[in-house]
mmCIF file of C-alpha atoms and ligand atoms in Angstrom:
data_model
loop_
_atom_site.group_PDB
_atom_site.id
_atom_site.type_symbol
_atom_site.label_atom_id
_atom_site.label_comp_id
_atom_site.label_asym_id
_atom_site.label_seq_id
_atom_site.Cartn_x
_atom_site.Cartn_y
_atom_site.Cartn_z
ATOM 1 C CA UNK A 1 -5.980 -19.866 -1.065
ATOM 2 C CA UNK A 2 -6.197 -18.594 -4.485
ATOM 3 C CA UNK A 3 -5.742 -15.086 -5.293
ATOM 4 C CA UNK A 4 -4.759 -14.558 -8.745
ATOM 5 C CA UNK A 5 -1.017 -14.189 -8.930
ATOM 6 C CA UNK A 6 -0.799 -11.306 -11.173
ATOM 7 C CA UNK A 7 -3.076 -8.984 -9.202
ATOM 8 C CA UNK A 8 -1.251 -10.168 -5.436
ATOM 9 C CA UNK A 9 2.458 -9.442 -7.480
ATOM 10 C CA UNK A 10 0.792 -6.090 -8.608
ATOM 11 C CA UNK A 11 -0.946 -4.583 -5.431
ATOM 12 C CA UNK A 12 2.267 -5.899 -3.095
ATOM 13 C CA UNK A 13 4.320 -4.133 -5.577
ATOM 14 C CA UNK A 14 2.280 -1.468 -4.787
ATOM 15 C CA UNK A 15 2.014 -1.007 -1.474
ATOM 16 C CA UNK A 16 5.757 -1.614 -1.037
ATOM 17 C CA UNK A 17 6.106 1.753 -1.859
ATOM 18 C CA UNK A 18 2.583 3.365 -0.794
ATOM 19 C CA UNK A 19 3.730 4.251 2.866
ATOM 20 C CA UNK A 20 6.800 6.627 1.006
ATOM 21 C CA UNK A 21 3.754 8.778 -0.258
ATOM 22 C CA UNK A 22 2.433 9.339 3.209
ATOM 23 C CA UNK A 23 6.305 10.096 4.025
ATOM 24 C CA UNK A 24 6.869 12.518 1.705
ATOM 25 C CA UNK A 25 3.648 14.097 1.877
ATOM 26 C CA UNK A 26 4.652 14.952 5.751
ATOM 27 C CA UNK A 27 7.784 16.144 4.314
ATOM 28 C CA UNK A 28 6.475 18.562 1.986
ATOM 29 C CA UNK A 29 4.196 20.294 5.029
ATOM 30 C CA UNK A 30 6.742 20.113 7.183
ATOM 31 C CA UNK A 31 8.644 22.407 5.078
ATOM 32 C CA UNK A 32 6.065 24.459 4.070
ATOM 33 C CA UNK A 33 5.210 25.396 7.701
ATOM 34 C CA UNK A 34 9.011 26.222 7.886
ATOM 35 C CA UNK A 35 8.729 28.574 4.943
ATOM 36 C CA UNK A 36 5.512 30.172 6.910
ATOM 37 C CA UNK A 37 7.494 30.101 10.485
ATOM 38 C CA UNK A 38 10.354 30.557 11.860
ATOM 39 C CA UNK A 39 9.102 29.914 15.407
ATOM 40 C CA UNK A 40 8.650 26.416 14.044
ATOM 41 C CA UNK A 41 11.036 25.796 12.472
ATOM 42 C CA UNK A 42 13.128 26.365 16.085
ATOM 43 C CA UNK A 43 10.817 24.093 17.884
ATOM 44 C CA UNK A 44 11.174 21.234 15.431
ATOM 45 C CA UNK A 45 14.866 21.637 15.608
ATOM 46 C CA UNK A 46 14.512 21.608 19.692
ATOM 47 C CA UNK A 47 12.181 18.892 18.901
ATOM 48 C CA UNK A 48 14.787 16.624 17.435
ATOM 49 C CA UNK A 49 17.504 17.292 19.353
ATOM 50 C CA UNK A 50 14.994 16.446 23.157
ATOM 51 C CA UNK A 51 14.432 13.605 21.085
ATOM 52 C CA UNK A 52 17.858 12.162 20.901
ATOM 53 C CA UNK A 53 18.044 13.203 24.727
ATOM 54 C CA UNK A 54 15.391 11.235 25.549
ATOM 55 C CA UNK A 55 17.340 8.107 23.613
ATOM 56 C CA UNK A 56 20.650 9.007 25.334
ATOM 57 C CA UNK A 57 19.236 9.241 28.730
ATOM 58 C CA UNK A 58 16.807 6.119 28.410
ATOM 59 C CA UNK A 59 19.834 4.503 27.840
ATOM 60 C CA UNK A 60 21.634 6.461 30.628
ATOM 61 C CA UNK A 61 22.646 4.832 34.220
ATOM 62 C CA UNK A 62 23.340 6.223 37.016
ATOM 63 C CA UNK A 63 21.224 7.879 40.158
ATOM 64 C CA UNK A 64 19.955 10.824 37.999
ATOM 65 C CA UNK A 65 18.824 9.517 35.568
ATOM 66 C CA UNK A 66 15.548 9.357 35.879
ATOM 67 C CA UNK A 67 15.066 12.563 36.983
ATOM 68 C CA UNK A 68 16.818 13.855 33.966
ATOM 69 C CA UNK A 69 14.366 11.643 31.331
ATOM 70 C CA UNK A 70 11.834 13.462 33.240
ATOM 71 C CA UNK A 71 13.461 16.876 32.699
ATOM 72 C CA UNK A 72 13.572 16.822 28.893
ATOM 73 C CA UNK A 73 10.232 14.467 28.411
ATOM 74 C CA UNK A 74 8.725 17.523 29.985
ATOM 75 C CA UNK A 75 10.728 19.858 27.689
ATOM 76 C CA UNK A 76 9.627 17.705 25.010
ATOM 77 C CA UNK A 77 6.244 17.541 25.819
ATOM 78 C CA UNK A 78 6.194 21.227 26.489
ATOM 79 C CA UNK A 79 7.361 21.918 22.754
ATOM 80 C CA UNK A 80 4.797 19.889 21.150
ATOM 81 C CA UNK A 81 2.373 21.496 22.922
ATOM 82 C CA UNK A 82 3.913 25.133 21.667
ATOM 83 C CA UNK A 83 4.093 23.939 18.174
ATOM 84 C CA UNK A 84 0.463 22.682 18.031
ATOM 85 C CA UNK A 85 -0.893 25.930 19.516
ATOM 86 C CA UNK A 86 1.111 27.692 16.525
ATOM 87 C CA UNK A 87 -0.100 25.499 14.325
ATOM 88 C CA UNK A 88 -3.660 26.082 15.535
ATOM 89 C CA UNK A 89 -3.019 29.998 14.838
ATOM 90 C CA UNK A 90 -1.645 29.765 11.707
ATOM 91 C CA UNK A 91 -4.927 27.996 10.726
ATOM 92 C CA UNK A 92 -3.404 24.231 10.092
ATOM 93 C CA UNK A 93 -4.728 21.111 12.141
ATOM 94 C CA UNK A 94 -2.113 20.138 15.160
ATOM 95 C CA UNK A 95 -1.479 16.945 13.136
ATOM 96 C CA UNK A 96 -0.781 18.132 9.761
ATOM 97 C CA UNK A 97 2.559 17.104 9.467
ATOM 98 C CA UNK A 98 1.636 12.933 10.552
ATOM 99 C CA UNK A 99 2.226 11.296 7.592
ATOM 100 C CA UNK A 100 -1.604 11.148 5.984
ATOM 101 C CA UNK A 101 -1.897 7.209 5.852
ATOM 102 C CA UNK A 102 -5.088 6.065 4.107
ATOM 103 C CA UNK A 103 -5.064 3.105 6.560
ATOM 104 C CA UNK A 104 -4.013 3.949 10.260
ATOM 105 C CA UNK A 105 -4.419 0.638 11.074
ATOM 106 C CA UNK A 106 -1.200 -0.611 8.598
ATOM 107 C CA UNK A 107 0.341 2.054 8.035
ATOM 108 C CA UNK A 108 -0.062 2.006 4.251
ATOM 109 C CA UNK A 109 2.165 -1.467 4.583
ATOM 110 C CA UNK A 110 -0.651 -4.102 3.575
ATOM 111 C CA UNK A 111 0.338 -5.756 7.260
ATOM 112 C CA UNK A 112 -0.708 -5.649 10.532
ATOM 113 C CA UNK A 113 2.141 -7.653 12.219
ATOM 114 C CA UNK A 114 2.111 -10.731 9.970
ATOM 115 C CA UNK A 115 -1.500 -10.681 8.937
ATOM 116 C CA UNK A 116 -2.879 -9.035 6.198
ATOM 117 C CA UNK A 117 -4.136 -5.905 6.447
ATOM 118 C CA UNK A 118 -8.696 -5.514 5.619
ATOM 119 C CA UNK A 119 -7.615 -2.686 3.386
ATOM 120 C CA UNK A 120 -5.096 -4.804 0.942
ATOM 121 C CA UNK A 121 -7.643 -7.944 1.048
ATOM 122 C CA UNK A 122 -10.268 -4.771 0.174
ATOM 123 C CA UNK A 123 -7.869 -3.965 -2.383
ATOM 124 C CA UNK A 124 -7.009 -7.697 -4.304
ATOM 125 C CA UNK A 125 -11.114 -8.205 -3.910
ATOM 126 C CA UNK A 126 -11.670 -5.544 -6.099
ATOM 127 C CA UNK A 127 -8.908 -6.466 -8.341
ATOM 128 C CA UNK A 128 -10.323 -9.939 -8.709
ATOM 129 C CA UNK A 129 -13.716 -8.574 -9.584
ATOM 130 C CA UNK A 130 -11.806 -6.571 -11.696
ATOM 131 C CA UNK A 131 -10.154 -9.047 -13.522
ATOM 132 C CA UNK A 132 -13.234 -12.359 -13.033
ATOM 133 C CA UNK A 133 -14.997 -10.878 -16.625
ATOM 134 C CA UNK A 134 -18.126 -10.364 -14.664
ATOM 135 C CA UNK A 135 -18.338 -6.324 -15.012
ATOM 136 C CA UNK A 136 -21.521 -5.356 -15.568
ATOM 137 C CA UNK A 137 -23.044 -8.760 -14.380
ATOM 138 C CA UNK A 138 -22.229 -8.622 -11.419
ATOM 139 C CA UNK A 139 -23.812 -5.366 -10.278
ATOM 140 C CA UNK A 140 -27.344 -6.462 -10.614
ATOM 141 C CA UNK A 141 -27.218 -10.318 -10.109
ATOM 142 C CA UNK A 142 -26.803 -11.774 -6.599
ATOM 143 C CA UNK A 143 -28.674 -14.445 -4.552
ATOM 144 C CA UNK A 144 -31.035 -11.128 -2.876
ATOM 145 C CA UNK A 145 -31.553 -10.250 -6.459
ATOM 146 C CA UNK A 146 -32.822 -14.215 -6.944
ATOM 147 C CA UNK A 147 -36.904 -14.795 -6.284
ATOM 148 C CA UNK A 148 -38.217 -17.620 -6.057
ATOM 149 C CA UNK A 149 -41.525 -16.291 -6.903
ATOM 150 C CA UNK A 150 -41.416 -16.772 -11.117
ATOM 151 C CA UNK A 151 -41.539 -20.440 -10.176
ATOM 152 C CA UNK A 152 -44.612 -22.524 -9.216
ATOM 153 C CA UNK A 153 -45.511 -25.895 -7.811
ATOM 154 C CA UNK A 154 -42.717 -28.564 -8.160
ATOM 155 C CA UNK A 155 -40.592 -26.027 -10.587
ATOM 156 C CA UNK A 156 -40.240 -23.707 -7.774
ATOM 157 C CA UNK A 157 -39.514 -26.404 -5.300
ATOM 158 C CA UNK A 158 -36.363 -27.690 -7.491
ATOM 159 C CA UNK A 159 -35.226 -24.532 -7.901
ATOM 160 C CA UNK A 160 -35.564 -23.733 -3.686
ATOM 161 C CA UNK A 161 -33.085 -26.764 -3.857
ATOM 162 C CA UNK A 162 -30.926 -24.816 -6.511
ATOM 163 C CA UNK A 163 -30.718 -21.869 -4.654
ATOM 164 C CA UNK A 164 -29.932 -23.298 -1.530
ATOM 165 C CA UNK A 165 -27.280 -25.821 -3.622
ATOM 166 C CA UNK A 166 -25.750 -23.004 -4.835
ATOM 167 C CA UNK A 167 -25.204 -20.752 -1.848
ATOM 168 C CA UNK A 168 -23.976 -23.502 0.256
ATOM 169 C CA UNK A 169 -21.501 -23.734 -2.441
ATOM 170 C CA UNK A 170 -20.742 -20.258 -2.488
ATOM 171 C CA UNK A 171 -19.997 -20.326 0.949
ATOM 172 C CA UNK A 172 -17.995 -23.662 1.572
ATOM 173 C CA UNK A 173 -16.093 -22.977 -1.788
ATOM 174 C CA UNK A 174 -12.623 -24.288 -1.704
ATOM 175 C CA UNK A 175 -9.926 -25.428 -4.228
ATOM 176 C CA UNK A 176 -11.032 -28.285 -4.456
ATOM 177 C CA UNK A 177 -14.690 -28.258 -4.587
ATOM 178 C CA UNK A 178 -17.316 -29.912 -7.060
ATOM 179 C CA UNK A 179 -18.194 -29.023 -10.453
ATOM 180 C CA UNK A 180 -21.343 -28.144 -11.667
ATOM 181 C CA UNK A 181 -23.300 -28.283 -14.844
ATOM 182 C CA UNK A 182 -26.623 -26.120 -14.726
ATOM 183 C CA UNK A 183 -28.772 -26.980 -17.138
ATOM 184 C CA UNK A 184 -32.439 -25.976 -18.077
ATOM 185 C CA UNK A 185 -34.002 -23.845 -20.889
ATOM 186 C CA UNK A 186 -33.290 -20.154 -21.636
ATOM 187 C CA UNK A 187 -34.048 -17.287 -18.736
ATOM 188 C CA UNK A 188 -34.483 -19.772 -15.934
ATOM 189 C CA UNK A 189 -31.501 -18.024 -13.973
ATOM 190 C CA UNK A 190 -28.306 -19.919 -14.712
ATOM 191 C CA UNK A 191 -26.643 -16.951 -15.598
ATOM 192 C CA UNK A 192 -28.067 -15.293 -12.765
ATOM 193 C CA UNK A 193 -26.784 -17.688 -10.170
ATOM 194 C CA UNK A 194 -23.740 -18.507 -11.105
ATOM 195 C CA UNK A 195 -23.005 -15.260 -11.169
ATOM 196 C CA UNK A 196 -24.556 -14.993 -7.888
ATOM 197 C CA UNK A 197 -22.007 -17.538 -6.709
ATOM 198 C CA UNK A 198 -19.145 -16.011 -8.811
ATOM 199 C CA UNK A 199 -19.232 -12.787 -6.801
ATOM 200 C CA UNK A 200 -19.333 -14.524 -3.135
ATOM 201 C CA UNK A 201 -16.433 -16.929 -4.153
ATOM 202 C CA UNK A 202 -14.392 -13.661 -5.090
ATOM 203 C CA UNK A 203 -15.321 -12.285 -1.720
ATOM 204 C CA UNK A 204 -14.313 -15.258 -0.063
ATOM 205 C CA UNK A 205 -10.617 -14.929 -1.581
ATOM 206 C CA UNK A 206 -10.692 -16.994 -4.788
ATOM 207 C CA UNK A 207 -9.790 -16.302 -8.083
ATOM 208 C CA UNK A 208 -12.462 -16.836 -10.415
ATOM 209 C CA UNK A 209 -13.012 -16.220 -14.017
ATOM 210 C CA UNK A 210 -16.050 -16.402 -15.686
ATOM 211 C CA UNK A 211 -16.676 -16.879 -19.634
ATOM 212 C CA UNK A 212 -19.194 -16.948 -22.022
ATOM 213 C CA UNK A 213 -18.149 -20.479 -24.529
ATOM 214 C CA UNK A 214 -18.380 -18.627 -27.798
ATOM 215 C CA UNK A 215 -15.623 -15.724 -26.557
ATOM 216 C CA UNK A 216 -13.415 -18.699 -24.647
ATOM 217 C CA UNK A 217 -12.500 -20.371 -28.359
ATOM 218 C CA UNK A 218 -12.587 -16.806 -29.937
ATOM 219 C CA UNK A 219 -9.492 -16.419 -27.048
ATOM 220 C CA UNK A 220 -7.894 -20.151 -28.234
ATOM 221 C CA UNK A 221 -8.681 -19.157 -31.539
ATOM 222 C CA UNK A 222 -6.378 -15.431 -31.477
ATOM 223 C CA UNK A 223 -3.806 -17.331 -28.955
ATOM 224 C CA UNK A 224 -2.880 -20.016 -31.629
ATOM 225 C CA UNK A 225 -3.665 -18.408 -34.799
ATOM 226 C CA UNK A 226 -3.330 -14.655 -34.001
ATOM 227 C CA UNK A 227 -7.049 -14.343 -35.506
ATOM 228 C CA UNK A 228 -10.820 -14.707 -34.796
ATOM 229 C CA UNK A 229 -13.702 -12.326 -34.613
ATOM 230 C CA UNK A 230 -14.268 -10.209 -31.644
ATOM 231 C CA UNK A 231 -11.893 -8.985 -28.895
ATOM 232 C CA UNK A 232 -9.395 -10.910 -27.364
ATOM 233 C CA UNK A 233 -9.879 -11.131 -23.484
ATOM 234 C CA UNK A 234 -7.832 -13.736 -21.459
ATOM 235 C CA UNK A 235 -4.812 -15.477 -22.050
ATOM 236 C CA UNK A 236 -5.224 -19.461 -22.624
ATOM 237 C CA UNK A 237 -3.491 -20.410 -19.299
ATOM 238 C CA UNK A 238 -6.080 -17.891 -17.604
ATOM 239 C CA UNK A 239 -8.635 -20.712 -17.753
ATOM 240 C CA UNK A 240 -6.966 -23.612 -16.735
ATOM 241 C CA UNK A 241 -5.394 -21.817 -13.791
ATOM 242 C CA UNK A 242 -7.964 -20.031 -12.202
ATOM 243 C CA UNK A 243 -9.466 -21.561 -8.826
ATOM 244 C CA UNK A 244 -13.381 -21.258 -10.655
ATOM 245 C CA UNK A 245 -14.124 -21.351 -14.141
ATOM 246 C CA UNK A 246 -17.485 -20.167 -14.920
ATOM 247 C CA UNK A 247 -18.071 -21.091 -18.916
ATOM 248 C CA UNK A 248 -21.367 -19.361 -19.766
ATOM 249 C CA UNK A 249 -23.655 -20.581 -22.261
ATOM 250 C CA UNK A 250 -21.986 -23.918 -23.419
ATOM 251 C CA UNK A 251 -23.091 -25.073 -26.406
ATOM 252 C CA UNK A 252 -23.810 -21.611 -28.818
ATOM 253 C CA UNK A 253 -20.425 -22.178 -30.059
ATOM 254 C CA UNK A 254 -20.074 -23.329 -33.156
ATOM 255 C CA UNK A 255 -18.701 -27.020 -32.637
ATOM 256 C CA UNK A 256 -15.817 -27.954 -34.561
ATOM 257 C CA UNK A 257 -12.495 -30.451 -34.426
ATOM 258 C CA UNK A 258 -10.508 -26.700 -32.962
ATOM 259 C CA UNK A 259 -13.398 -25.890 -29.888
ATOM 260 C CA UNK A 260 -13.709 -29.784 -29.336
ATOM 261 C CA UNK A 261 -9.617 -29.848 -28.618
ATOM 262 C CA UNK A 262 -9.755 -27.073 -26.977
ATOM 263 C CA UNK A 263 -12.780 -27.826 -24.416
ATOM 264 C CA UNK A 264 -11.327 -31.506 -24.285
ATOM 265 C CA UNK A 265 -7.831 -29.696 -22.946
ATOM 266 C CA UNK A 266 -9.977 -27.184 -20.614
ATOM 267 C CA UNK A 267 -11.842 -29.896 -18.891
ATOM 268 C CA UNK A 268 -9.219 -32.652 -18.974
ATOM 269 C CA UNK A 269 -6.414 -30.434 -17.626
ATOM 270 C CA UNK A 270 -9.030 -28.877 -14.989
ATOM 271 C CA UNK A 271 -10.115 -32.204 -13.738
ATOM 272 C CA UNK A 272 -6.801 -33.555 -13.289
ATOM 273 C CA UNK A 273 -5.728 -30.241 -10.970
ATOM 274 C CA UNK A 274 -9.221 -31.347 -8.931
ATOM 275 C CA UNK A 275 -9.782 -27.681 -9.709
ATOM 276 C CA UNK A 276 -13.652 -26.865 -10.136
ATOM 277 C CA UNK A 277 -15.909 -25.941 -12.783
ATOM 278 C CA UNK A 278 -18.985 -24.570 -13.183
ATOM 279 C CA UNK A 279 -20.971 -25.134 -16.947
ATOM 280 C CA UNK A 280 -24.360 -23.395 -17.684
ATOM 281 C CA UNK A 281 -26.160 -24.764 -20.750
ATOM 282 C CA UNK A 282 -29.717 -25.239 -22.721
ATOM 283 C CA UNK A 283 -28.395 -28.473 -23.989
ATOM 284 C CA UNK A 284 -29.264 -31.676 -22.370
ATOM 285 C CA UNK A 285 -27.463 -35.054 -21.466
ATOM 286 C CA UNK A 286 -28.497 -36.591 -24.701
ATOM 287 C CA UNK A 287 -27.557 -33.467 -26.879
ATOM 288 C CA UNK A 288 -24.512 -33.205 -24.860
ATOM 289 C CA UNK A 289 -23.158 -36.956 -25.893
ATOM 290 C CA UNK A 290 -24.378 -36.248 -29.527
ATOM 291 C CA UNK A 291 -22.646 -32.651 -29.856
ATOM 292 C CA UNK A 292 -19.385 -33.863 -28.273
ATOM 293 C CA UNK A 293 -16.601 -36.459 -28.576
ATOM 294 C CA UNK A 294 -17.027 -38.848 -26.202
ATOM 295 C CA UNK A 295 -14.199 -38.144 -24.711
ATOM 296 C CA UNK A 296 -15.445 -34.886 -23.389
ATOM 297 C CA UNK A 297 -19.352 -36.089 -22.847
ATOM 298 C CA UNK A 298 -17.906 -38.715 -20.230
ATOM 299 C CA UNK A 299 -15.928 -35.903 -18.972
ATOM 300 C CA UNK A 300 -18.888 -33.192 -18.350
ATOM 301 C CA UNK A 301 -21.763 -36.354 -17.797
ATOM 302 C CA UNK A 302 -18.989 -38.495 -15.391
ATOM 303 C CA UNK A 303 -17.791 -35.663 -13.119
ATOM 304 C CA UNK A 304 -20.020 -32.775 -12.966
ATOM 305 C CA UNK A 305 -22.927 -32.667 -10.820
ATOM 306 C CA UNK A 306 -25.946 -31.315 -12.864
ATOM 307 C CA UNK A 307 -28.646 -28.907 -11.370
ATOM 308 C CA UNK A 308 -32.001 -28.853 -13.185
ATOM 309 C CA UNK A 309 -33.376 -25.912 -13.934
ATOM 310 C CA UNK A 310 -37.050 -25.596 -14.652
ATOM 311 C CA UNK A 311 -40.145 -22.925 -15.183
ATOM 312 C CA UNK A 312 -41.150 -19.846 -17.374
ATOM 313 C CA UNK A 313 -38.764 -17.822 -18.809
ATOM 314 C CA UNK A 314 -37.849 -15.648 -16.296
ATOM 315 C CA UNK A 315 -36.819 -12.913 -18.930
ATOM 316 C CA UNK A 316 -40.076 -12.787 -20.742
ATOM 317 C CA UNK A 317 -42.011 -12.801 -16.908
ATOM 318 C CA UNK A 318 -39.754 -9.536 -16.426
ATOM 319 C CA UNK A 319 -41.053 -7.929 -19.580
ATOM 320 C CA UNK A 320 -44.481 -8.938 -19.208
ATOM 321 C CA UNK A 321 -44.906 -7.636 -15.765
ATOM 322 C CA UNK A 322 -43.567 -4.367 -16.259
HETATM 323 N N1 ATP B 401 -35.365 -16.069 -10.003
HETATM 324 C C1 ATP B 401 -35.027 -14.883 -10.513
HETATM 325 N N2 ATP B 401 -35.206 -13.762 -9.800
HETATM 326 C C2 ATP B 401 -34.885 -12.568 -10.329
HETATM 327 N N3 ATP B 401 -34.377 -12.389 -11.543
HETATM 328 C C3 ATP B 401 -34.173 -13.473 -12.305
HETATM 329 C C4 ATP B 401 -34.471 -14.770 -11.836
HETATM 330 N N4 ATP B 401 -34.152 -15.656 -12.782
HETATM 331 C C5 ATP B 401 -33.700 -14.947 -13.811
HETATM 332 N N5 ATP B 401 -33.723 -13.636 -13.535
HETATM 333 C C6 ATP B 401 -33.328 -12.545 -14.434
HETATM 334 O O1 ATP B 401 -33.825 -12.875 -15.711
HETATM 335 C C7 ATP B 401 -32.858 -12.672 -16.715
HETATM 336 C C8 ATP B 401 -32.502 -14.005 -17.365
HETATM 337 O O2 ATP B 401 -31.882 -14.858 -16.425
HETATM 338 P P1 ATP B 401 -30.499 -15.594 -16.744
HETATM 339 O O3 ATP B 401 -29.701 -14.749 -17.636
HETATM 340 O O4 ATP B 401 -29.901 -16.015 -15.491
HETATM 341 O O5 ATP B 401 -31.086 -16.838 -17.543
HETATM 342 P P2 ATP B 401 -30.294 -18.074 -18.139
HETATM 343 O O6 ATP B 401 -30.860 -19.298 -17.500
HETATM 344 O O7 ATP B 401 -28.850 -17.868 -18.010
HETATM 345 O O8 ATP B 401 -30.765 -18.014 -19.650
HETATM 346 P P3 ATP B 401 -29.956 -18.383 -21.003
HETATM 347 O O9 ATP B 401 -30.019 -19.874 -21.114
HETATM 348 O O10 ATP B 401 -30.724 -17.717 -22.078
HETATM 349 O O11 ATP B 401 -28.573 -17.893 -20.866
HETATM 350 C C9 ATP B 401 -31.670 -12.030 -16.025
HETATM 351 O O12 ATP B 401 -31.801 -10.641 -16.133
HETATM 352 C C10 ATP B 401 -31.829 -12.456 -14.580
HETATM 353 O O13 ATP B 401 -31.283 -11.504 -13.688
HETATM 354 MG MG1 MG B 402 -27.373 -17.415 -19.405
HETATM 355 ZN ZN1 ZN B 403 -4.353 -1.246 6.009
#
């Protein structure tokens, strides 16, 4: 199970260290009630010392023993109760020196036992969005968002076939899974769903990163020459070694001998892991094979599976009908 490396190494760094907040946050109120009182500050100091009684005589033998764990667990229990009713007078909650976890349920460790904890998967899910290049995508672009209703007659029945494609995908996601190529004509909802599909595959636990072509070779471009147009967003190695790439918009790059090696390393080095792919492009088979080298044609043609996508720009129906 894939989540990126850098963001696990980052939030278990993290919460390695989290729970000494809560500590030292109990600390701090804990001395700043003794500041306000003495009266508590003599109970806690009763407190601890009933509480190395009640070690001493847990461990105790003997006839009376039991009878004296009784003794000071009443004594004990009889302090706490003190010290809460002070507390309550002096205006502070009875529990206001627990440590303040945000999560009871860990502990601020990231475990429960040996599992992981909801809130640290919480955490490395939002990292992942974080760090997948969706942003703003994502927000606005799920399968709910997806209607089938801009499509009609057989279009619309293809594209019921997409949709359901594509969330079974989603859902059964793994490692190893297929690559895709979606192809059809502008605003048909490529982007749309493979977003869709993007942001459930992140839920699930994977790393993915999605791309749009022409800002993938401006990336090779500043990696190997230091240059290009535009802002530089992921390291090289980010695309081979994510568990999804989305690439966005194949074919608006400008083709040359650099974005051919390039996409020829991408795909090659990606199909050799078995790790999946998903393309989105306007360009068909035929322009595919004429635009590319072979050697990358036979790649995309031979082992990704291609959805159609068909009907009215979806874009321009959005315009019109507002
Ligand atoms: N079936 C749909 N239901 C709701 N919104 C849709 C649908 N299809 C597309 N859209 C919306 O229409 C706009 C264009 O869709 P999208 O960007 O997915 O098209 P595309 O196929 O990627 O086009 P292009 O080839 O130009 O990149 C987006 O805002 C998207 O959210
Ligand atoms: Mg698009
Ligand atoms: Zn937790």
């Amino acid at each position: 199970m894939g989540y990126n490396n850098e963001n696990y190494r980052r939030i278990r760094a993290a919460y390695k260290t989290k729970y000494l907040k809560a500590y030292e946050e109990a600390e701090r109120r804990t001395a700043e009630l003794h500041t306000k009182s003495a009266e508590v500050a003599e109970i806690d100091r009763q407190l601890r010392s009933t509480g190395a009684e009640i070690a001493m005589a847990a461990l105790g033998t003997g006839a009376d023993y039991r009878s004296r764990l009784a003794a000071v667990e009443a004594r004990n229990l009889e302090l706490q109760k003190k010290r809460s009713e002070l507390l309550q007078k002096m205006g502070y909650p009875a529990d206001y020196t627990k440590p303040p976890y945000e999560c009871e349920l860990c502990r601020d460790s990231g475990f429960v036992d040996t599992k992981m904890c909801e809130c640290m998967r919480r955490e490395l899910v939002l990292a992942a969005f974080a760090s997948s290049g969706l942003g703003e995508l994502m927000r606005s672009q799920s399968f709910d968002s997806f209607s089938l209703e801009y499509y009609n007659g057989e279009d619309r029945m293809m594209m019921e076939r997409n949709l359901e494609l594509l969330k079974a995908y989603a859902e059964g996601f793994d490692a190893h899974a297929d690559s895709l190529i979606l192809c059809g004509a502008t605003g048909l909802g490529k982007t749309h769903l493979s977003t869709a599909v993007a942001r459930r595959v992140i839920e699930r636990g994977f790393d993915v990163y999605y791309t749009g072509a022409i800002q993938m070779f401006s990336d090779f471009e500043f990696a190997k020459f230091g240059s290009g147009t535009g802002e530089h967003l992921a390291d090289p190695a980010r695309y081979v070694d994510c568990d999804l790439l989305i690439l966005d918009d194949l074919g608006t790059e400008v083709t040359n001998q650099f974005t051919n090696s390039c996409l020829y390393m991408i795909l090659d080095n990606r199909i050799n892991l078995r790790r999946p792919t998903i393309i989105n492009t306007n360009l068909t088979g035929k322009e595919i094979k004429a635009r590319y080298t072979d050697r990358i044609a036979s790649r995309i043609l031979g082992t990704f599976k291609p959805l159609l996508f068909a009907g009215t720009d979806v874009r321009r129906q959005k315009l019109t009908n507002k």
